[in-house]
């Protein structure tokens, strides 16, 4: 299905990542947003609040992030495509409702423009230390999808992808920006609506008598309905059977939780998004994402200039982690260098996927600014030593 | 098709059965619990209101009362503790033709969810909020709620509650609700009538229902069983429609002022939004079309 032209601001723009993210949401068909102001993410909803009344939709500033993160889910069950936007402390408050969305298989998008933490931390400065929280932050076992743009253009493109994946897999999708990417202003090309693919909601064609709200289809994802259409369905955060009714049996729990985790795996396996460069002859691969990937790019140039065979693997899909790709690469390179604006998060995934076949060197940073490329270069040189 | 009319099957044992997910019976509520009585009143109100049941949604939080959503044969949502109102807000705004009813407990709506309650009332969101007030956190075993009266014993106040309780009807009025009533599970006719009235009224409507929890409140406080609670409600209640809500506080064994306290007109959230947008944007304003296409 093509994007609805009403939401598509076709043209060549000069805009920051936060604004581009909002445009991506509009192009993807989001007509409902709920938010609570927090730096450095607020620009996304400020733009939505300015744009939506002439497009036809709702923005509501809620009383807190708990409210925002569940208002969007009410809107989704009412039939909307919906998202919320936050940063650090607000992301922490949203955790219970990320779990609710995972459990009730509610397609929606959470944008987190990461700042330095923990707690109030560095409100106006970058961090990448919410990566594990995005994956594991809510209690219990469940699967999610998380994407990491590294430019305003990607904030636009990947927000559309995020909405599409959320509909396809019926899962909450995290857009993991960082303050630098959110606030950097660059060229953003927004294409014509006809060239933007939008994934429609997986509405059932079955009658109310035949329909079972949580009966998995072949790809493990159940079909959806919305309120008001005569299905008289029930949605609960309790463990539930295929009818959607609470069932506290161990068997039902096992089937449900395994399915919620399994169903998103294809998004990280064959279909993970990533960018590679100069890996053909590489002895060392730099694995990075978000703003750090742009600093790493400089370090890679410096390394090549010194004759070091270094290449890049840029994570775009962070979760599900592209395990297979890293495993294969581990057979080809001597070492991975993993710079990130945290004290080591995605590096554990690289280490796990490399399974001892290649050395893994973290380049940590507590956040507040970006790495000095020389520090990454040092790690690359250490890797080939 | 599921009936959307008021036809009651000949073999129905109870006229409210078509409104309930009978395949989920028996329910989890204890003997003597008042929650079922309120559900009975609610289904009768729905019957009388002639609402198109395909367009009525029930949203609950977590608690014994929170289980109401699971038994109502309607589009029904059992959300998270305290957050039924913001979920309902999103549901209503996305799909305004729905009649959205929030059905939850006193702890859910006024402790963890208190902030959402006052803000939804302030906005005059078109929601019908029914609070089953058993003066206790029942589901978790009888802990103190913000509605537990002074001196009452609870599992977390074994020597008696020392903090003052909220007066819910006064809170609702002050926050901006356009309809506020209180009844007990003894007042089944009046309660059902109030629910019906609220279903017919636009804006944020609030109905508090005092309801016994014999298992975790009455028993610990030596107040007898469900029947004793009915006797107390009968004897202690005074119907005073229009009474100033500030004078309607509740205590452990004192008078219970019941009635309809507030019934006023205020433009609701959607009307106010539309008016403001038309004023600022004129022709450029596009009516919300939130539902995504198939
Ligand atoms: C975030 C969160 N905190 C705590 C709980 C545990 N909990 C479940 S129900 C409940 C209290 C319910 O009290 P009330 O709303 O009065 O409902 P009742 O059971 O009395 O009908 C609590 C504290 C929870 N489910 N979620
Ligand atoms: S514990 Fe109390 S409120 Fe819960 S079902 Fe039993 S009587 Fe009702
Ligand atoms: Mg209670």
PDB file of N, CA and C in Angstrom, chain B residues 49-138:
ATOM      1  N   UNK B  49     -30.530   1.975  28.059  1.00  0.00           N
ATOM      2  CA  UNK B  49     -30.022   3.103  27.261  1.00  0.00           C
ATOM      3  C   UNK B  49     -30.147   2.814  25.772  1.00  0.00           C
ATOM      4  N   UNK B  50     -30.456   1.565  25.417  1.00  0.00           N
ATOM      5  CA  UNK B  50     -30.589   1.160  24.024  1.00  0.00           C
ATOM      6  C   UNK B  50     -29.328   1.469  23.211  1.00  0.00           C
ATOM      7  N   UNK B  51     -28.207   1.457  23.891  1.00  0.00           N
ATOM      8  CA  UNK B  51     -26.938   1.717  23.210  1.00  0.00           C
ATOM      9  C   UNK B  51     -26.659   0.607  22.205  1.00  0.00           C
ATOM     10  N   UNK B  52     -26.025   0.947  21.097  1.00  0.00           N
ATOM     11  CA  UNK B  52     -25.533  -0.065  20.163  1.00  0.00           C
ATOM     12  C   UNK B  52     -24.309  -0.701  20.810  1.00  0.00           C
ATOM     13  N   UNK B  53     -24.456  -1.932  21.237  1.00  0.00           N
ATOM     14  CA  UNK B  53     -23.395  -2.540  22.047  1.00  0.00           C
ATOM     15  C   UNK B  53     -22.103  -2.756  21.267  1.00  0.00           C
ATOM     16  N   UNK B  54     -22.183  -2.772  19.955  1.00  0.00           N
ATOM     17  CA  UNK B  54     -20.951  -2.871  19.170  1.00  0.00           C
ATOM     18  C   UNK B  54     -20.091  -1.617  19.326  1.00  0.00           C
ATOM     19  N   UNK B  55     -20.697  -0.567  19.818  1.00  0.00           N
ATOM     20  CA  UNK B  55     -19.977   0.706  19.926  1.00  0.00           C
ATOM     21  C   UNK B  55     -19.700   1.085  21.377  1.00  0.00           C
ATOM     22  N   UNK B  56     -19.873   0.123  22.275  1.00  0.00           N
ATOM     23  CA  UNK B  56     -19.562   0.398  23.680  1.00  0.00           C
ATOM     24  C   UNK B  56     -18.292  -0.362  24.042  1.00  0.00           C
ATOM     25  N   UNK B  57     -17.325   0.318  24.599  1.00  0.00           N
ATOM     26  CA  UNK B  57     -16.084  -0.343  25.024  1.00  0.00           C
ATOM     27  C   UNK B  57     -15.901  -0.151  26.520  1.00  0.00           C
ATOM     28  N   UNK B  58     -15.404  -1.202  27.169  1.00  0.00           N
ATOM     29  CA  UNK B  58     -15.112  -1.109  28.599  1.00  0.00           C
ATOM     30  C   UNK B  58     -13.604  -1.217  28.800  1.00  0.00           C
ATOM     31  N   UNK B  59     -13.066  -0.310  29.586  1.00  0.00           N
ATOM     32  CA  UNK B  59     -11.637  -0.316  29.877  1.00  0.00           C
ATOM     33  C   UNK B  59     -11.461  -0.413  31.383  1.00  0.00           C
ATOM     34  N   UNK B  60     -10.664  -1.381  31.828  1.00  0.00           N
ATOM     35  CA  UNK B  60     -10.405  -1.538  33.256  1.00  0.00           C
ATOM     36  C   UNK B  60      -8.918  -1.475  33.529  1.00  0.00           C
ATOM     37  N   UNK B  61      -8.602  -1.153  34.768  1.00  0.00           N
ATOM     38  CA  UNK B  61      -7.224  -1.269  35.230  1.00  0.00           C
ATOM     39  C   UNK B  61      -7.048  -2.650  35.846  1.00  0.00           C
ATOM     40  N   UNK B  62      -6.282  -2.708  36.932  1.00  0.00           N
ATOM     41  CA  UNK B  62      -5.998  -3.994  37.571  1.00  0.00           C
ATOM     42  C   UNK B  62      -6.587  -4.006  38.986  1.00  0.00           C
ATOM     43  N   UNK B  63      -7.143  -5.134  39.361  1.00  0.00           N
ATOM     44  CA  UNK B  63      -7.740  -5.290  40.681  1.00  0.00           C
ATOM     45  C   UNK B  63      -8.929  -6.215  40.549  1.00  0.00           C
ATOM     46  N   UNK B  64      -9.611  -6.480  41.664  1.00  0.00           N
ATOM     47  CA  UNK B  64     -10.826  -7.305  41.561  1.00  0.00           C
ATOM     48  C   UNK B  64     -11.808  -6.615  40.618  1.00  0.00           C
ATOM     49  N   UNK B  65     -11.964  -5.310  40.777  1.00  0.00           N
ATOM     50  CA  UNK B  65     -12.876  -4.575  39.902  1.00  0.00           C
ATOM     51  C   UNK B  65     -12.358  -4.559  38.469  1.00  0.00           C
ATOM     52  N   UNK B  66     -11.056  -4.549  38.335  1.00  0.00           N
ATOM     53  CA  UNK B  66     -10.453  -4.548  37.008  1.00  0.00           C
ATOM     54  C   UNK B  66     -10.863  -5.744  36.162  1.00  0.00           C
ATOM     55  N   UNK B  67     -11.344  -6.795  36.818  1.00  0.00           N
ATOM     56  CA  UNK B  67     -11.761  -7.982  36.067  1.00  0.00           C
ATOM     57  C   UNK B  67     -13.088  -7.782  35.341  1.00  0.00           C
ATOM     58  N   UNK B  68     -13.761  -6.680  35.612  1.00  0.00           N
ATOM     59  CA  UNK B  68     -15.051  -6.442  34.954  1.00  0.00           C
ATOM     60  C   UNK B  68     -14.896  -6.499  33.434  1.00  0.00           C
ATOM     61  N   UNK B  69     -13.837  -5.866  32.920  1.00  0.00           N
ATOM     62  CA  UNK B  69     -13.641  -5.832  31.461  1.00  0.00           C
ATOM     63  C   UNK B  69     -13.659  -7.246  30.884  1.00  0.00           C
ATOM     64  N   UNK B  70     -13.123  -8.197  31.621  1.00  0.00           N
ATOM     65  CA  UNK B  70     -13.016  -9.553  31.115  1.00  0.00           C
ATOM     66  C   UNK B  70     -14.335 -10.312  31.061  1.00  0.00           C
ATOM     67  N   UNK B  71     -15.329  -9.802  31.754  1.00  0.00           N
ATOM     68  CA  UNK B  71     -16.621 -10.503  31.766  1.00  0.00           C
ATOM     69  C   UNK B  71     -17.672  -9.827  30.895  1.00  0.00           C
ATOM     70  N   UNK B  72     -17.404  -8.611  30.469  1.00  0.00           N
ATOM     71  CA  UNK B  72     -18.389  -7.873  29.672  1.00  0.00           C
ATOM     72  C   UNK B  72     -18.276  -8.306  28.212  1.00  0.00           C
ATOM     73  N   UNK B  73     -19.385  -8.731  27.629  1.00  0.00           N
ATOM     74  CA  UNK B  73     -19.368  -9.120  26.212  1.00  0.00           C
ATOM     75  C   UNK B  73     -19.445  -7.862  25.344  1.00  0.00           C
ATOM     76  N   UNK B  74     -18.357  -7.134  25.386  1.00  0.00           N
ATOM     77  CA  UNK B  74     -18.218  -5.873  24.663  1.00  0.00           C
ATOM     78  C   UNK B  74     -16.759  -5.833  24.235  1.00  0.00           C
ATOM     79  N   UNK B  75     -16.375  -4.888  23.400  1.00  0.00           N
ATOM     80  CA  UNK B  75     -14.946  -4.676  23.194  1.00  0.00           C
ATOM     81  C   UNK B  75     -14.397  -4.243  24.545  1.00  0.00           C
ATOM     82  N   UNK B  76     -13.464  -5.025  25.082  1.00  0.00           N
ATOM     83  CA  UNK B  76     -13.096  -4.780  26.471  1.00  0.00           C
ATOM     84  C   UNK B  76     -11.595  -4.923  26.668  1.00  0.00           C
ATOM     85  N   UNK B  77     -11.069  -4.037  27.481  1.00  0.00           N
ATOM     86  CA  UNK B  77      -9.616  -3.914  27.622  1.00  0.00           C
ATOM     87  C   UNK B  77      -9.232  -3.945  29.093  1.00  0.00           C
ATOM     88  N   UNK B  78      -8.405  -4.889  29.440  1.00  0.00           N
ATOM     89  CA  UNK B  78      -7.882  -5.051  30.802  1.00  0.00           C
ATOM     90  C   UNK B  78      -6.446  -4.557  30.694  1.00  0.00           C
ATOM     91  N   UNK B  79      -6.181  -3.361  31.156  1.00  0.00           N
ATOM     92  CA  UNK B  79      -4.920  -2.684  30.804  1.00  0.00           C
ATOM     93  C   UNK B  79      -3.854  -2.878  31.876  1.00  0.00           C
ATOM     94  N   UNK B  80      -3.313  -1.787  32.416  1.00  0.00           N
ATOM     95  CA  UNK B  80      -2.324  -1.908  33.494  1.00  0.00           C
ATOM     96  C   UNK B  80      -2.873  -1.174  34.718  1.00  0.00           C
ATOM     97  N   UNK B  81      -2.220  -1.381  35.846  1.00  0.00           N
ATOM     98  CA  UNK B  81      -2.722  -0.835  37.108  1.00  0.00           C
ATOM     99  C   UNK B  81      -2.679   0.697  37.084  1.00  0.00           C
ATOM    100  N   UNK B  82      -3.842   1.294  37.163  1.00  0.00           N
ATOM    101  CA  UNK B  82      -3.938   2.752  37.241  1.00  0.00           C
ATOM    102  C   UNK B  82      -4.084   3.467  35.916  1.00  0.00           C
ATOM    103  N   UNK B  83      -3.941   2.737  34.812  1.00  0.00           N
ATOM    104  CA  UNK B  83      -3.828   3.431  33.519  1.00  0.00           C
ATOM    105  C   UNK B  83      -5.026   3.223  32.603  1.00  0.00           C
ATOM    106  N   UNK B  84      -6.140   2.813  33.164  1.00  0.00           N
ATOM    107  CA  UNK B  84      -7.321   2.623  32.310  1.00  0.00           C
ATOM    108  C   UNK B  84      -7.726   3.944  31.658  1.00  0.00           C
ATOM    109  N   UNK B  85      -7.652   5.036  32.407  1.00  0.00           N
ATOM    110  CA  UNK B  85      -8.132   6.319  31.873  1.00  0.00           C
ATOM    111  C   UNK B  85      -7.285   6.794  30.686  1.00  0.00           C
ATOM    112  N   UNK B  86      -5.958   6.809  30.777  1.00  0.00           N
ATOM    113  CA  UNK B  86      -5.226   7.237  29.567  1.00  0.00           C
ATOM    114  C   UNK B  86      -5.390   6.278  28.388  1.00  0.00           C
ATOM    115  N   UNK B  87      -5.548   4.982  28.637  1.00  0.00           N
ATOM    116  CA  UNK B  87      -5.838   4.059  27.529  1.00  0.00           C
ATOM    117  C   UNK B  87      -7.169   4.463  26.897  1.00  0.00           C
ATOM    118  N   UNK B  88      -8.166   4.680  27.765  1.00  0.00           N
ATOM    119  CA  UNK B  88      -9.503   5.047  27.283  1.00  0.00           C
ATOM    120  C   UNK B  88      -9.465   6.368  26.518  1.00  0.00           C
ATOM    121  N   UNK B  89      -8.606   7.265  26.958  1.00  0.00           N
ATOM    122  CA  UNK B  89      -8.460   8.560  26.284  1.00  0.00           C
ATOM    123  C   UNK B  89      -8.013   8.364  24.837  1.00  0.00           C
ATOM    124  N   UNK B  90      -7.004   7.519  24.651  1.00  0.00           N
ATOM    125  CA  UNK B  90      -6.529   7.251  23.289  1.00  0.00           C
ATOM    126  C   UNK B  90      -7.590   6.565  22.448  1.00  0.00           C
ATOM    127  N   UNK B  91      -8.282   5.611  23.058  1.00  0.00           N
ATOM    128  CA  UNK B  91      -9.331   4.864  22.349  1.00  0.00           C
ATOM    129  C   UNK B  91     -10.432   5.809  21.882  1.00  0.00           C
ATOM    130  N   UNK B  92     -10.865   6.675  22.786  1.00  0.00           N
ATOM    131  CA  UNK B  92     -11.963   7.601  22.487  1.00  0.00           C
ATOM    132  C   UNK B  92     -11.547   8.605  21.399  1.00  0.00           C
ATOM    133  N   UNK B  93     -10.334   9.129  21.510  1.00  0.00           N
ATOM    134  CA  UNK B  93      -9.908  10.152  20.546  1.00  0.00           C
ATOM    135  C   UNK B  93      -9.707   9.556  19.157  1.00  0.00           C
ATOM    136  N   UNK B  94      -9.244   8.309  19.110  1.00  0.00           N
ATOM    137  CA  UNK B  94      -9.027   7.682  17.805  1.00  0.00           C
ATOM    138  C   UNK B  94     -10.359   7.336  17.160  1.00  0.00           C
ATOM    139  N   UNK B  95     -11.327   7.001  17.979  1.00  0.00           N
ATOM    140  CA  UNK B  95     -12.575   6.454  17.461  1.00  0.00           C
ATOM    141  C   UNK B  95     -13.741   7.061  18.246  1.00  0.00           C
ATOM    142  N   UNK B  96     -14.048   8.339  17.980  1.00  0.00           N
ATOM    143  CA  UNK B  96     -14.983   9.081  18.841  1.00  0.00           C
ATOM    144  C   UNK B  96     -16.399   8.533  18.848  1.00  0.00           C
ATOM    145  N   UNK B  97     -16.746   7.682  17.878  1.00  0.00           N
ATOM    146  CA  UNK B  97     -18.119   7.151  17.904  1.00  0.00           C
ATOM    147  C   UNK B  97     -18.282   6.084  18.987  1.00  0.00           C
ATOM    148  N   UNK B  98     -17.197   5.665  19.602  1.00  0.00           N
ATOM    149  CA  UNK B  98     -17.307   4.685  20.690  1.00  0.00           C
ATOM    150  C   UNK B  98     -17.784   5.364  21.963  1.00  0.00           C
ATOM    151  N   UNK B  99     -18.615   4.650  22.708  1.00  0.00           N
ATOM    152  CA  UNK B  99     -18.975   5.051  24.057  1.00  0.00           C
ATOM    153  C   UNK B  99     -17.968   4.336  24.961  1.00  0.00           C
ATOM    154  N   UNK B 100     -17.086   5.077  25.593  1.00  0.00           N
ATOM    155  CA  UNK B 100     -16.010   4.428  26.344  1.00  0.00           C
ATOM    156  C   UNK B 100     -16.273   4.527  27.850  1.00  0.00           C
ATOM    157  N   UNK B 101     -16.367   3.355  28.470  1.00  0.00           N
ATOM    158  CA  UNK B 101     -16.649   3.272  29.902  1.00  0.00           C
ATOM    159  C   UNK B 101     -15.403   2.761  30.620  1.00  0.00           C
ATOM    160  N   UNK B 102     -14.973   3.492  31.628  1.00  0.00           N
ATOM    161  CA  UNK B 102     -13.846   3.043  32.449  1.00  0.00           C
ATOM    162  C   UNK B 102     -14.432   2.455  33.725  1.00  0.00           C
ATOM    163  N   UNK B 103     -14.042   1.218  34.021  1.00  0.00           N
ATOM    164  CA  UNK B 103     -14.637   0.509  35.158  1.00  0.00           C
ATOM    165  C   UNK B 103     -13.480   0.015  35.998  1.00  0.00           C
ATOM    166  N   UNK B 104     -13.272   0.590  37.181  1.00  0.00           N
ATOM    167  CA  UNK B 104     -12.103   0.155  37.946  1.00  0.00           C
ATOM    168  C   UNK B 104     -12.272   0.407  39.441  1.00  0.00           C
ATOM    169  N   UNK B 105     -11.267   0.022  40.181  1.00  0.00           N
ATOM    170  CA  UNK B 105     -11.334   0.098  41.640  1.00  0.00           C
ATOM    171  C   UNK B 105     -10.840   1.432  42.181  1.00  0.00           C
ATOM    172  N   UNK B 106     -11.066   1.626  43.471  1.00  0.00           N
ATOM    173  CA  UNK B 106     -10.683   2.878  44.132  1.00  0.00           C
ATOM    174  C   UNK B 106      -9.167   3.048  44.183  1.00  0.00           C
ATOM    175  N   UNK B 107      -8.455   1.963  44.436  1.00  0.00           N
ATOM    176  CA  UNK B 107      -6.994   2.067  44.486  1.00  0.00           C
ATOM    177  C   UNK B 107      -6.440   2.363  43.108  1.00  0.00           C
ATOM    178  N   UNK B 108      -6.961   1.656  42.129  1.00  0.00           N
ATOM    179  CA  UNK B 108      -6.508   1.802  40.747  1.00  0.00           C
ATOM    180  C   UNK B 108      -6.732   3.221  40.243  1.00  0.00           C
ATOM    181  N   UNK B 109      -7.928   3.754  40.467  1.00  0.00           N
ATOM    182  CA  UNK B 109      -8.278   5.057  39.897  1.00  0.00           C
ATOM    183  C   UNK B 109      -7.742   6.230  40.699  1.00  0.00           C
ATOM    184  N   UNK B 110      -7.519   6.024  42.017  1.00  0.00           N
ATOM    185  CA  UNK B 110      -7.196   7.203  42.829  1.00  0.00           C
ATOM    186  C   UNK B 110      -5.843   7.164  43.527  1.00  0.00           C
ATOM    187  N   UNK B 111      -5.169   6.011  43.542  1.00  0.00           N
ATOM    188  CA  UNK B 111      -3.795   6.005  44.060  1.00  0.00           C
ATOM    189  C   UNK B 111      -2.865   6.078  42.856  1.00  0.00           C
ATOM    190  N   UNK B 112      -2.553   4.941  42.296  1.00  0.00           N
ATOM    191  CA  UNK B 112      -1.609   4.896  41.179  1.00  0.00           C
ATOM    192  C   UNK B 112      -2.141   5.659  39.962  1.00  0.00           C
ATOM    193  N   UNK B 113      -3.455   5.705  39.805  1.00  0.00           N
ATOM    194  CA  UNK B 113      -4.026   6.371  38.626  1.00  0.00           C
ATOM    195  C   UNK B 113      -4.610   7.742  38.917  1.00  0.00           C
ATOM    196  N   UNK B 114      -4.384   8.270  40.112  1.00  0.00           N
ATOM    197  CA  UNK B 114      -5.038   9.524  40.505  1.00  0.00           C
ATOM    198  C   UNK B 114      -4.736  10.685  39.573  1.00  0.00           C
ATOM    199  N   UNK B 115      -3.503  10.747  39.130  1.00  0.00           N
ATOM    200  CA  UNK B 115      -3.114  11.844  38.240  1.00  0.00           C
ATOM    201  C   UNK B 115      -3.914  11.806  36.938  1.00  0.00           C
ATOM    202  N   UNK B 116      -4.095  10.618  36.406  1.00  0.00           N
ATOM    203  CA  UNK B 116      -4.837  10.512  35.140  1.00  0.00           C
ATOM    204  C   UNK B 116      -6.300  10.908  35.337  1.00  0.00           C
ATOM    205  N   UNK B 117      -6.833  10.547  36.511  1.00  0.00           N
ATOM    206  CA  UNK B 117      -8.236  10.883  36.788  1.00  0.00           C
ATOM    207  C   UNK B 117      -8.440  12.394  36.742  1.00  0.00           C
ATOM    208  N   UNK B 118      -7.623  13.129  37.483  1.00  0.00           N
ATOM    209  CA  UNK B 118      -7.872  14.581  37.544  1.00  0.00           C
ATOM    210  C   UNK B 118      -7.639  15.242  36.188  1.00  0.00           C
ATOM    211  N   UNK B 119      -6.680  14.725  35.433  1.00  0.00           N
ATOM    212  CA  UNK B 119      -6.426  15.356  34.128  1.00  0.00           C
ATOM    213  C   UNK B 119      -7.517  15.042  33.115  1.00  0.00           C
ATOM    214  N   UNK B 120      -8.056  13.850  33.157  1.00  0.00           N
ATOM    215  CA  UNK B 120      -9.148  13.523  32.236  1.00  0.00           C
ATOM    216  C   UNK B 120     -10.389  14.335  32.595  1.00  0.00           C
ATOM    217  N   UNK B 121     -10.614  14.552  33.893  1.00  0.00           N
ATOM    218  CA  UNK B 121     -11.750  15.368  34.327  1.00  0.00           C
ATOM    219  C   UNK B 121     -11.534  16.822  33.903  1.00  0.00           C
ATOM    220  N   UNK B 122     -10.307  17.306  34.103  1.00  0.00           N
ATOM    221  CA  UNK B 122      -9.975  18.676  33.695  1.00  0.00           C
ATOM    222  C   UNK B 122     -10.232  18.875  32.212  1.00  0.00           C
ATOM    223  N   UNK B 123      -9.833  17.903  31.408  1.00  0.00           N
ATOM    224  CA  UNK B 123     -10.020  18.023  29.951  1.00  0.00           C
ATOM    225  C   UNK B 123     -11.478  17.816  29.546  1.00  0.00           C
ATOM    226  N   UNK B 124     -12.273  17.316  30.470  1.00  0.00           N
ATOM    227  CA  UNK B 124     -13.642  16.885  30.174  1.00  0.00           C
ATOM    228  C   UNK B 124     -13.652  15.902  29.010  1.00  0.00           C
ATOM    229  N   UNK B 125     -12.809  14.896  29.145  1.00  0.00           N
ATOM    230  CA  UNK B 125     -12.753  13.823  28.165  1.00  0.00           C
ATOM    231  C   UNK B 125     -14.077  13.067  28.246  1.00  0.00           C
ATOM    232  N   UNK B 126     -14.629  12.707  27.120  1.00  0.00           N
ATOM    233  CA  UNK B 126     -15.956  12.081  27.107  1.00  0.00           C
ATOM    234  C   UNK B 126     -15.854  10.608  27.529  1.00  0.00           C
ATOM    235  N   UNK B 127     -15.651  10.389  28.807  1.00  0.00           N
ATOM    236  CA  UNK B 127     -15.517   9.041  29.371  1.00  0.00           C
ATOM    237  C   UNK B 127     -16.508   8.888  30.520  1.00  0.00           C
ATOM    238  N   UNK B 128     -17.031   7.692  30.683  1.00  0.00           N
ATOM    239  CA  UNK B 128     -17.904   7.393  31.821  1.00  0.00           C
ATOM    240  C   UNK B 128     -17.086   6.556  32.796  1.00  0.00           C
ATOM    241  N   UNK B 129     -16.766   7.118  33.934  1.00  0.00           N
ATOM    242  CA  UNK B 129     -15.886   6.421  34.872  1.00  0.00           C
ATOM    243  C   UNK B 129     -16.701   5.872  36.039  1.00  0.00           C
ATOM    244  N   UNK B 130     -16.667   4.555  36.185  1.00  0.00           N
ATOM    245  CA  UNK B 130     -17.370   3.904  37.288  1.00  0.00           C
ATOM    246  C   UNK B 130     -16.318   3.360  38.250  1.00  0.00           C
ATOM    247  N   UNK B 131     -16.364   3.850  39.483  1.00  0.00           N
ATOM    248  CA  UNK B 131     -15.386   3.403  40.479  1.00  0.00           C
ATOM    249  C   UNK B 131     -16.083   2.552  41.527  1.00  0.00           C
ATOM    250  N   UNK B 132     -15.670   1.302  41.621  1.00  0.00           N
ATOM    251  CA  UNK B 132     -16.170   0.450  42.696  1.00  0.00           C
ATOM    252  C   UNK B 132     -15.272   0.701  43.906  1.00  0.00           C
ATOM    253  N   UNK B 133     -15.842   1.398  44.882  1.00  0.00           N
ATOM    254  CA  UNK B 133     -15.062   1.772  46.060  1.00  0.00           C
ATOM    255  C   UNK B 133     -15.358   0.805  47.198  1.00  0.00           C
ATOM    256  N   UNK B 134     -14.437  -0.131  47.400  1.00  0.00           N
ATOM    257  CA  UNK B 134     -14.565  -1.051  48.531  1.00  0.00           C
ATOM    258  C   UNK B 134     -13.626  -0.632  49.661  1.00  0.00           C
ATOM    259  N   UNK B 135     -13.068   0.557  49.520  1.00  0.00           N
ATOM    260  CA  UNK B 135     -12.228   1.181  50.554  1.00  0.00           C
ATOM    261  C   UNK B 135     -10.957   0.396  50.857  1.00  0.00           C
ATOM    262  N   UNK B 136     -10.543  -0.419  49.895  1.00  0.00           N
ATOM    263  CA  UNK B 136      -9.387  -1.287  50.170  1.00  0.00           C
ATOM    264  C   UNK B 136      -8.738  -1.721  48.859  1.00  0.00           C
ATOM    265  N   UNK B 137      -7.486  -2.117  48.914  1.00  0.00           N
ATOM    266  CA  UNK B 137      -6.865  -2.837  47.808  1.00  0.00           C
ATOM    267  C   UNK B 137      -7.251  -4.299  48.016  1.00  0.00           C
ATOM    268  N   UNK B 138      -8.216  -4.750  47.271  1.00  0.00           N
ATOM    269  CA  UNK B 138      -8.704  -6.103  47.527  1.00  0.00           C
ATOM    270  C   UNK B 138      -7.822  -7.154  46.850  1.00  0.00           C
TER     271      UNK B 138
END
